[in-house]
Coordinates of C-alpha atoms in Angstrom, one line a residue:
M12 CA 9.2 -24.0 -2.6
I13 CA 10.9 -21.2 -1.3
K14 CA 12.2 -21.4 2.4
R15 CA 12.8 -17.7 3.4
L16 CA 10.3 -14.2 2.4
L17 CA 11.0 -10.5 3.4
I18 CA 7.9 -8.9 4.0
A19 CA 8.2 -4.9 2.8
N20 CA 5.6 -3.5 4.8
R21 CA 4.3 -3.5 8.5
G22 CA 1.0 -3.6 10.3
E23 CA -1.7 -6.1 9.6
I24 CA -1.0 -7.3 6.2
A25 CA 2.6 -7.8 7.4
V26 CA 1.1 -10.1 10.0
R27 CA -1.4 -11.6 7.3
I28 CA 1.2 -12.5 5.3
I29 CA 3.0 -13.9 7.7
R30 CA 0.2 -16.1 9.1
T31 CA 0.5 -18.0 5.7
C32 CA 4.0 -17.9 5.2
R33 CA 3.9 -20.4 8.5
E34 CA 1.3 -22.4 6.8
L35 CA 3.5 -23.1 3.5
G36 CA 6.5 -23.9 5.9
I37 CA 8.0 -20.2 4.3
E38 CA 10.5 -18.7 7.0
T39 CA 9.7 -14.7 7.1
V40 CA 12.0 -11.3 7.5
A41 CA 10.4 -8.5 8.9
V42 CA 11.2 -5.3 8.6
Y43 CA 10.4 -2.4 10.8
S44 CA 11.0 1.7 11.8
T45 CA 12.1 2.3 15.5
A46 CA 8.5 3.8 15.5
D47 CA 7.5 -0.2 15.5
R48 CA 10.1 -1.7 17.2
D49 CA 7.4 -3.7 19.3
A50 CA 5.0 -4.3 16.6
L51 CA 3.5 -7.6 16.3
H52 CA 4.3 -8.6 13.3
T53 CA 7.9 -8.1 14.7
R54 CA 7.2 -10.4 16.9
L55 CA 5.6 -13.1 14.8
A56 CA 8.3 -13.4 11.6
D57 CA 11.3 -15.9 12.3
I58 CA 13.7 -12.3 12.1
A59 CA 13.1 -8.9 12.5
V60 CA 15.9 -5.9 11.3
C61 CA 15.4 -2.6 11.8
I62 CA 16.0 -0.3 8.6
G63 CA 15.2 3.4 9.8
P64 CA 13.7 5.9 11.6
P65 CA 10.2 6.3 11.6
K66 CA 9.4 8.2 8.4
S67 CA 8.6 5.9 6.0
A68 CA 11.1 8.0 3.4
Q69 CA 13.9 6.5 5.9
S70 CA 12.3 3.3 6.3
Y71 CA 9.6 1.7 4.6
L72 CA 10.1 3.3 1.4
S73 CA 14.0 2.6 1.8
V74 CA 14.2 0.4 -1.3
G75 CA 18.2 -0.3 -0.4
A76 CA 17.6 -1.2 2.9
I77 CA 14.8 -3.5 2.3
I78 CA 17.2 -5.0 -0.6
T79 CA 20.4 -5.3 2.0
T80 CA 18.1 -6.3 4.3
A81 CA 16.7 -8.9 2.3
V82 CA 20.2 -10.5 0.8
R83 CA 21.7 -10.7 4.3
T84 CA 19.3 -12.6 5.8
G85 CA 19.2 -15.0 3.2
C86 CA 16.1 -14.3 1.6
E87 CA 14.4 -15.6 -1.7
A88 CA 11.7 -13.4 -2.4
V89 CA 10.3 -10.2 -1.4
H90 CA 6.9 -9.8 -0.7
P91 CA 5.4 -6.1 -0.9
G92 CA 2.3 -6.1 1.0
V93 CA -0.4 -3.1 0.2
G94 CA 0.6 0.8 0.0
F95 CA 5.0 1.9 0.5
L96 CA 6.3 -0.1 -2.5
S97 CA 3.6 -2.5 -3.6
E98 CA 3.2 -1.0 -6.9
N99 CA 6.6 0.6 -7.1
S100 CA 7.8 -0.9 -10.8
N101 CA 11.1 0.9 -9.5
F102 CA 11.5 -1.3 -6.3
A103 CA 10.4 -4.8 -8.3
R104 CA 13.2 -4.1 -11.0
E105 CA 15.8 -3.8 -7.9
V106 CA 14.3 -6.9 -6.3
Q107 CA 14.8 -8.5 -9.4
K108 CA 18.2 -7.3 -10.0
A109 CA 19.2 -8.7 -6.7
G110 CA 18.4 -11.7 -7.9
L111 CA 15.4 -12.4 -5.8
I112 CA 11.7 -13.3 -6.4
W113 CA 9.2 -10.8 -6.5
I114 CA 5.6 -11.4 -5.2
G115 CA 3.9 -9.6 -8.2
P116 CA 3.4 -8.9 -11.9
D117 CA 6.5 -7.7 -13.6
P118 CA 7.8 -4.3 -13.5
E119 CA 6.7 -3.6 -16.7
T120 CA 3.0 -4.7 -16.6
I121 CA 3.4 -2.3 -12.9
D122 CA 4.3 0.3 -15.7
L123 CA 1.9 0.1 -17.8
L124 CA -1.2 -0.7 -15.5
G125 CA 0.1 1.9 -12.7
D126 CA -0.2 5.2 -15.4
K127 CA -4.0 5.3 -15.4
V128 CA -3.9 7.2 -18.9
T129 CA -2.1 4.7 -20.2
A130 CA -4.4 2.2 -18.3
R131 CA -7.3 3.3 -19.9
E132 CA -5.4 3.3 -23.2
T133 CA -5.3 -0.4 -22.2
A134 CA -8.5 -0.8 -21.0
L135 CA -10.0 0.2 -24.4
K136 CA -7.8 -1.9 -26.9
Y137 CA -8.9 -5.4 -24.7
G138 CA -12.7 -4.1 -24.9
L139 CA -13.4 -2.5 -21.8
P140 CA -15.8 0.4 -21.6
V141 CA -13.8 4.0 -20.2
T142 CA -15.5 7.2 -19.0
P143 CA -15.4 9.7 -21.4
G144 CA -12.1 11.8 -20.6
S145 CA -8.8 13.1 -22.1
P146 CA -7.2 11.1 -24.7
G147 CA -3.7 11.9 -22.9
P148 CA -2.5 14.3 -20.2
I149 CA -3.6 17.5 -19.7
A150 CA -1.6 20.1 -19.0
T151 CA -3.3 23.6 -19.4
K152 CA -7.0 25.3 -19.2
D153 CA -7.3 25.5 -23.7
E154 CA -6.2 21.4 -23.7
A155 CA -8.9 21.1 -20.7
I156 CA -12.1 23.4 -21.8
P157 CA -12.9 21.0 -24.9
V158 CA -12.9 17.9 -23.2
A159 CA -14.4 18.9 -20.6
R160 CA -17.2 20.5 -22.6
A161 CA -17.3 17.4 -24.6
C162 CA -17.6 15.4 -21.7
G163 CA -20.3 17.1 -20.3
Y164 CA -19.4 18.7 -16.3
P165 CA -19.2 17.7 -13.7
V166 CA -15.9 16.5 -14.7
I167 CA -12.4 15.4 -12.9
I168 CA -9.4 16.2 -12.8
K169 CA -7.3 12.7 -11.3
A170 CA -3.3 12.5 -11.0
A171 CA -2.3 9.8 -13.4
S172 CA 0.6 7.9 -11.4
G173 CA -2.3 8.2 -7.7
G174 CA -5.4 7.4 -5.9
G175 CA -6.4 7.5 -2.8
G176 CA -7.8 10.9 -3.5
K177 CA -5.0 12.8 -3.7
G178 CA -4.6 14.8 -7.3
M179 CA -7.9 14.4 -7.7
R180 CA -10.4 17.7 -8.2
I181 CA -14.2 17.5 -9.3
V182 CA -14.6 20.8 -11.9
W183 CA -18.2 22.2 -12.7
K184 CA -17.6 25.1 -15.2
D185 CA -15.0 26.3 -17.4
E186 CA -13.5 28.8 -15.1
E187 CA -13.2 26.5 -12.5
L188 CA -10.5 24.5 -14.4
E189 CA -7.4 26.4 -14.8
E190 CA -7.0 26.6 -10.8
N191 CA -8.3 23.2 -10.2
L192 CA -5.7 21.9 -12.8
K193 CA -2.6 24.1 -10.8
I194 CA -3.6 22.3 -7.4
A195 CA -4.4 19.1 -8.9
S196 CA -0.8 18.6 -10.7
R197 CA 0.6 20.4 -7.6
E198 CA -1.1 17.5 -5.3
A199 CA 0.1 15.0 -7.9
E200 CA 3.7 15.9 -8.1
A201 CA 4.0 16.0 -3.9
N202 CA 2.6 12.5 -3.4
F203 CA 3.8 10.5 -6.3
A204 CA 6.5 12.6 -7.7
D205 CA 5.0 13.0 -10.7
G206 CA 2.2 16.1 -11.7
T207 CA 0.9 14.4 -14.5
V208 CA -3.1 14.3 -14.5
Y209 CA -5.9 14.3 -17.2
I210 CA -9.6 14.7 -17.3
E211 CA -12.8 12.0 -17.0
K212 CA -16.2 12.7 -16.6
Y213 CA -17.6 12.5 -13.0
L214 CA -19.7 10.0 -12.2
Q215 CA -22.2 11.2 -9.7
N216 CA -22.7 8.8 -7.1
P217 CA -21.7 5.4 -9.0
R218 CA -21.0 2.5 -7.1
H219 CA -17.1 1.3 -6.6
V220 CA -17.3 -1.8 -8.1
E221 CA -13.7 -4.3 -8.0
L222 CA -12.9 -7.8 -9.9
Q223 CA -10.4 -9.9 -7.5
V224 CA -8.4 -11.6 -9.9
I225 CA -5.1 -14.1 -9.4
A226 CA -3.5 -14.8 -12.8
D227 CA -0.5 -17.5 -13.1
G228 CA 1.7 -15.4 -15.7
K229 CA 1.0 -18.0 -18.8
G230 CA -2.3 -16.5 -19.1
G231 CA -4.5 -18.5 -16.6
V232 CA -6.8 -16.4 -14.9
A233 CA -9.0 -16.6 -12.0
I234 CA -11.6 -14.1 -11.2
L235 CA -12.8 -14.3 -7.8
G236 CA -16.3 -12.4 -7.5
E237 CA -16.6 -9.1 -7.2
R238 CA -16.5 -6.7 -4.2
D239 CA -18.9 -3.4 -3.4
C240 CA -16.6 -0.4 -1.5
S241 CA -19.0 2.4 -2.6
V242 CA -18.7 3.0 1.2
Q243 CA -15.8 5.6 1.2
K244 CA -15.0 8.8 2.9
N245 CA -12.9 11.3 1.2
H246 CA -11.9 8.2 -1.3
Q247 CA -11.2 5.7 1.3
K248 CA -12.7 3.0 2.0
L249 CA -14.7 1.8 5.1
I250 CA -16.9 -0.6 4.2
E251 CA -16.4 -3.6 1.3
E252 CA -19.0 -6.3 0.9
S253 CA -18.7 -9.5 -1.9
P254 CA -21.1 -10.1 -3.6
S255 CA -22.1 -7.0 -4.5
P256 CA -26.3 -5.9 -4.2
G257 CA -25.9 -3.8 -7.2
V258 CA -24.4 -6.2 -9.6
T259 CA -26.6 -8.8 -11.6
P260 CA -25.1 -12.1 -12.7
E261 CA -25.3 -10.7 -16.2
M262 CA -23.0 -7.5 -15.5
R263 CA -20.6 -10.0 -13.4
K264 CA -20.2 -11.9 -16.8
R265 CA -19.7 -9.1 -18.6
M266 CA -17.2 -8.0 -15.9
S267 CA -15.7 -10.9 -15.5
E268 CA -15.1 -11.9 -19.0
G269 CA -12.9 -8.2 -19.9
A270 CA -11.0 -8.7 -16.7
R271 CA -10.4 -12.0 -18.3
N272 CA -9.8 -10.9 -21.4
L273 CA -7.4 -7.9 -20.1
F274 CA -5.3 -10.3 -17.4
S275 CA -4.9 -13.0 -20.2
S276 CA -3.9 -10.5 -22.8
L277 CA -1.1 -9.2 -20.7
K278 CA 0.5 -12.5 -19.2
Y279 CA -0.4 -10.9 -16.1
R280 CA 1.4 -13.0 -12.9
G281 CA 0.0 -13.0 -9.5
A282 CA -2.6 -10.7 -7.7
G283 CA -4.5 -7.9 -9.2
T284 CA -7.9 -6.2 -8.6
I285 CA -9.6 -4.6 -11.8
E286 CA -11.4 -2.0 -10.4
F287 CA -15.1 0.1 -12.1
L288 CA -17.8 2.4 -11.6
A289 CA -21.6 1.3 -12.1
V290 CA -24.5 2.9 -12.8
G291 CA -27.3 0.9 -13.2
N292 CA -26.8 -2.0 -15.7
E293 CA -23.3 0.1 -16.8
F294 CA -19.9 0.0 -15.7
F295 CA -16.3 1.6 -16.5
F296 CA -12.8 0.6 -16.3
M297 CA -11.3 2.4 -13.8
E298 CA -7.9 1.2 -12.6
V299 CA -6.3 -2.0 -11.9
N300 CA -4.1 -2.5 -8.5
A301 CA -1.1 -4.7 -9.6
R302 CA -1.3 -5.9 -5.8
I303 CA -3.4 -7.6 -3.1
Q304 CA -6.1 -5.3 -1.4
V305 CA -6.4 -4.5 1.7
E306 CA -10.4 -5.9 1.4
H307 CA -9.1 -9.3 0.3
P308 CA -10.8 -10.8 3.2
V309 CA -14.3 -10.5 2.0
S310 CA -12.7 -12.5 -1.4
E311 CA -11.7 -15.5 0.7
F312 CA -14.5 -15.8 2.4
V313 CA -17.0 -16.2 0.0
T314 CA -14.9 -18.5 -2.4
G315 CA -12.9 -20.5 0.5
T316 CA -9.8 -19.3 -0.4
D317 CA -6.3 -17.9 0.5
L318 CA -5.2 -15.5 -1.5
I319 CA -1.9 -14.8 -0.3
R320 CA -1.7 -18.5 -0.3
E321 CA -2.1 -18.0 -4.2
Q322 CA -0.6 -15.3 -5.0
I323 CA 2.7 -16.8 -3.8
L324 CA 2.3 -19.9 -5.3
V325 CA 2.0 -18.4 -8.9
C326 CA 4.7 -15.8 -8.3
C327 CA 7.0 -18.4 -7.1
G328 CA 6.7 -20.7 -10.0
E329 CA 4.4 -23.1 -8.1
H330 CA 0.7 -24.8 -9.2
W331 CA -2.1 -22.7 -7.4
T332 CA -4.2 -25.0 -5.9
I333 CA -7.4 -23.3 -7.6
D334 CA -9.6 -24.6 -10.3
P335 CA -10.3 -20.9 -12.8
D336 CA -12.8 -22.2 -14.3
N337 CA -14.9 -23.7 -11.3
I338 CA -15.0 -21.0 -9.0
T339 CA -18.3 -20.2 -7.0
L340 CA -19.4 -17.6 -4.8
T341 CA -21.1 -18.7 -1.7
G342 CA -22.5 -16.7 1.2
W343 CA -22.2 -13.2 1.7
S344 CA -19.2 -11.2 3.1
I345 CA -19.0 -8.0 5.3
E346 CA -15.6 -5.8 6.1
A347 CA -15.7 -3.0 8.3
R348 CA -12.3 -1.2 8.5
I349 CA -11.7 -0.1 12.3
N350 CA -9.5 3.1 11.8
A351 CA -8.0 5.1 14.6
L352 CA -9.0 8.7 15.7
S353 CA -5.8 9.0 16.7
P354 CA -2.7 7.8 18.1
G355 CA -2.2 6.2 21.4
K356 CA -1.3 3.0 23.5
V357 CA -3.7 0.1 23.8
T358 CA -5.1 -0.5 27.3
R359 CA -7.8 -3.0 26.9
L360 CA -8.7 -5.4 23.4
E361 CA -11.6 -7.9 23.2
V362 CA -11.8 -9.8 19.7
P363 CA -15.4 -11.1 18.7
G364 CA -15.9 -14.4 17.7
G365 CA -18.1 -17.7 16.7
P366 CA -18.8 -19.0 13.9
G367 CA -17.7 -16.7 10.3
V368 CA -16.3 -14.2 12.1
R369 CA -12.4 -12.6 11.5
F370 CA -10.5 -9.7 12.8
D371 CA -7.2 -9.1 10.5
S372 CA -5.2 -6.3 12.6
F373 CA -1.6 -6.2 14.4
L374 CA -2.9 -5.0 17.6
Y375 CA -2.4 -6.6 21.2
N376 CA -2.7 -5.4 24.2
G377 CA -0.3 -2.6 25.2
A378 CA 0.2 -2.4 21.4
T379 CA 1.0 1.8 20.2
V380 CA -0.8 2.9 17.6
S381 CA 2.1 5.4 15.5
P382 CA 1.2 8.4 14.4
H383 CA 3.3 7.9 11.7
Y384 CA 1.5 5.7 9.3
D385 CA -1.6 5.1 8.1
S386 CA -4.4 5.5 10.9
M387 CA -6.0 1.3 10.1
V388 CA -5.7 -0.7 12.6
G389 CA -7.7 -3.7 11.8
K390 CA -10.2 -5.2 9.6
L391 CA -13.5 -7.0 11.2
I392 CA -14.9 -9.0 8.5
V393 CA -18.2 -11.6 9.0
H394 CA -19.7 -14.5 6.5
D395 CA -23.1 -15.7 6.5
S396 CA -25.3 -17.2 4.0
D397 CA -27.2 -14.0 3.5
R398 CA -26.7 -10.2 3.1
H399 CA -29.2 -9.9 6.1
R400 CA -27.7 -12.3 8.3
A401 CA -24.3 -11.2 7.1
L402 CA -25.2 -7.5 8.7
E403 CA -26.6 -8.9 11.8
R404 CA -23.9 -10.6 12.6
L405 CA -21.0 -7.9 11.4
L406 CA -23.0 -5.9 14.3
R407 CA -23.0 -8.1 16.7
A408 CA -19.0 -8.0 16.3
L409 CA -18.9 -4.9 16.7
D410 CA -20.6 -4.8 19.6
E411 CA -18.0 -7.2 20.9
L412 CA -14.9 -5.6 20.1
K413 CA -13.5 -3.9 22.5
I414 CA -10.4 -1.3 21.7
E415 CA -9.8 1.3 24.6
G416 CA -6.8 3.6 25.0
V417 CA -7.2 4.2 21.8
P418 CA -10.0 6.1 20.1
V419 CA -11.5 4.0 17.2
N420 CA -14.3 4.2 14.4
I421 CA -16.4 1.5 16.3
V422 CA -20.1 3.5 16.8
T423 CA -19.5 5.3 12.6
Q424 CA -19.5 2.1 11.5
K425 CA -22.3 0.9 13.7
K426 CA -24.4 3.6 12.4
I427 CA -23.5 3.2 9.1
L428 CA -24.5 -0.4 9.2
S429 CA -27.9 0.2 10.7
N430 CA -28.6 3.0 8.1
A431 CA -31.8 1.9 6.1
V432 CA -30.3 3.3 2.8
F433 CA -27.5 1.0 3.5
R434 CA -29.7 -1.6 4.5
S435 CA -31.3 -1.7 0.8
G436 CA -28.4 -2.5 -1.0
Q437 CA -29.1 0.9 -3.6
F438 CA -26.5 3.3 -2.9
G439 CA -23.2 4.9 -4.7
T440 CA -20.4 6.2 -3.6
G441 CA -21.8 9.4 -1.8
I442 CA -24.0 7.3 0.4
Y443 CA -21.3 8.5 3.3
A444 CA -21.7 12.6 2.3
Q445 CA -25.1 11.8 2.8
L446 CA -25.0 10.0 6.1
E447 CA -22.3 12.4 7.7
A448 CA -24.5 14.7 9.5
S449 CA -26.2 12.1 11.1
L450 CA -22.4 9.8 12.0

């Protein structure tokens, strides 16, 4: 087993990785910007190194600074966490060129799956259904109109290298295509340095369902159930749960078989998520995230697995501790993302407890929430025997969670969880828009 690992990230995911590494006997090196000098991950790590000013481009996205730090501090591996450089194949290559272990899939696999046009082609090759759309990139109105008409309006323009709602535009008629193609391409170029876009049929109010995968790089694949991530605001997830209330055992079997075939054929290594849009009993491949996901704790709860541990083990050539042919889901888990509504200093923090309650966060009394980074400050996750009991447990835990000094979205989350439509389990990605007026 490796002795020291650098975490190329910040916030709650860096804290999460540090905790598993400590249990594995692995020393950790934290990197931080000057804005994060007093952050929790810098306090918990064995070594903390400042790599630049608050701007991400000069710190958490600085490939040279991160790799230099890893080498100088005697690290053997780099864990990219989520966001930032976690799906950057060039970073992965530079890590490997420096003689370090990359805690993730091969750079070539990241390239294959990171471009959504190529990923669609790959999914089709291995028998996964995809939504109707363009066979490749779309650059002009003349290319777009025949595709859009063949799909049937509405259609959605998507960035080939993107995510999180950036470079994404919904189009309802021919006359809207040209301008929206330009807008989507500009957004894609600005956010991902790649203006390539493509077109898909826009599914109205589908479920967003994803499977958690761990693979050993030799063709062995473990599917650790599905998560439902349909509650979203502007394509940003708010609430996730496992299993999904809209997935039948038969759907789960078909999804799992397709995912296993894809990941096994690619000799995928590490943690990954395959995402689908589901309408009724049908589902369509959307994308693969070649990394651990923010919402991984709900899968950990229902399977009793430490996914970060398994990810590190398989990427470092160690034996995983799970049996891929004997994964069982027990009970129900729900996660509510806690987002700051503005930056500030935490003057009071009271964390809930009790059976089946977990709070993943970088907050502490006196912690500063920076304006420079993502607004998520924590994740409140619960587990119980069924969905109803898990919902009641999460509401109770949200009541107990006290954060002062920084406004957060606890009240909004409680309203969603208490809503009759959400509690029925019969909803799709349009639920937030349906509820927004009452939130």
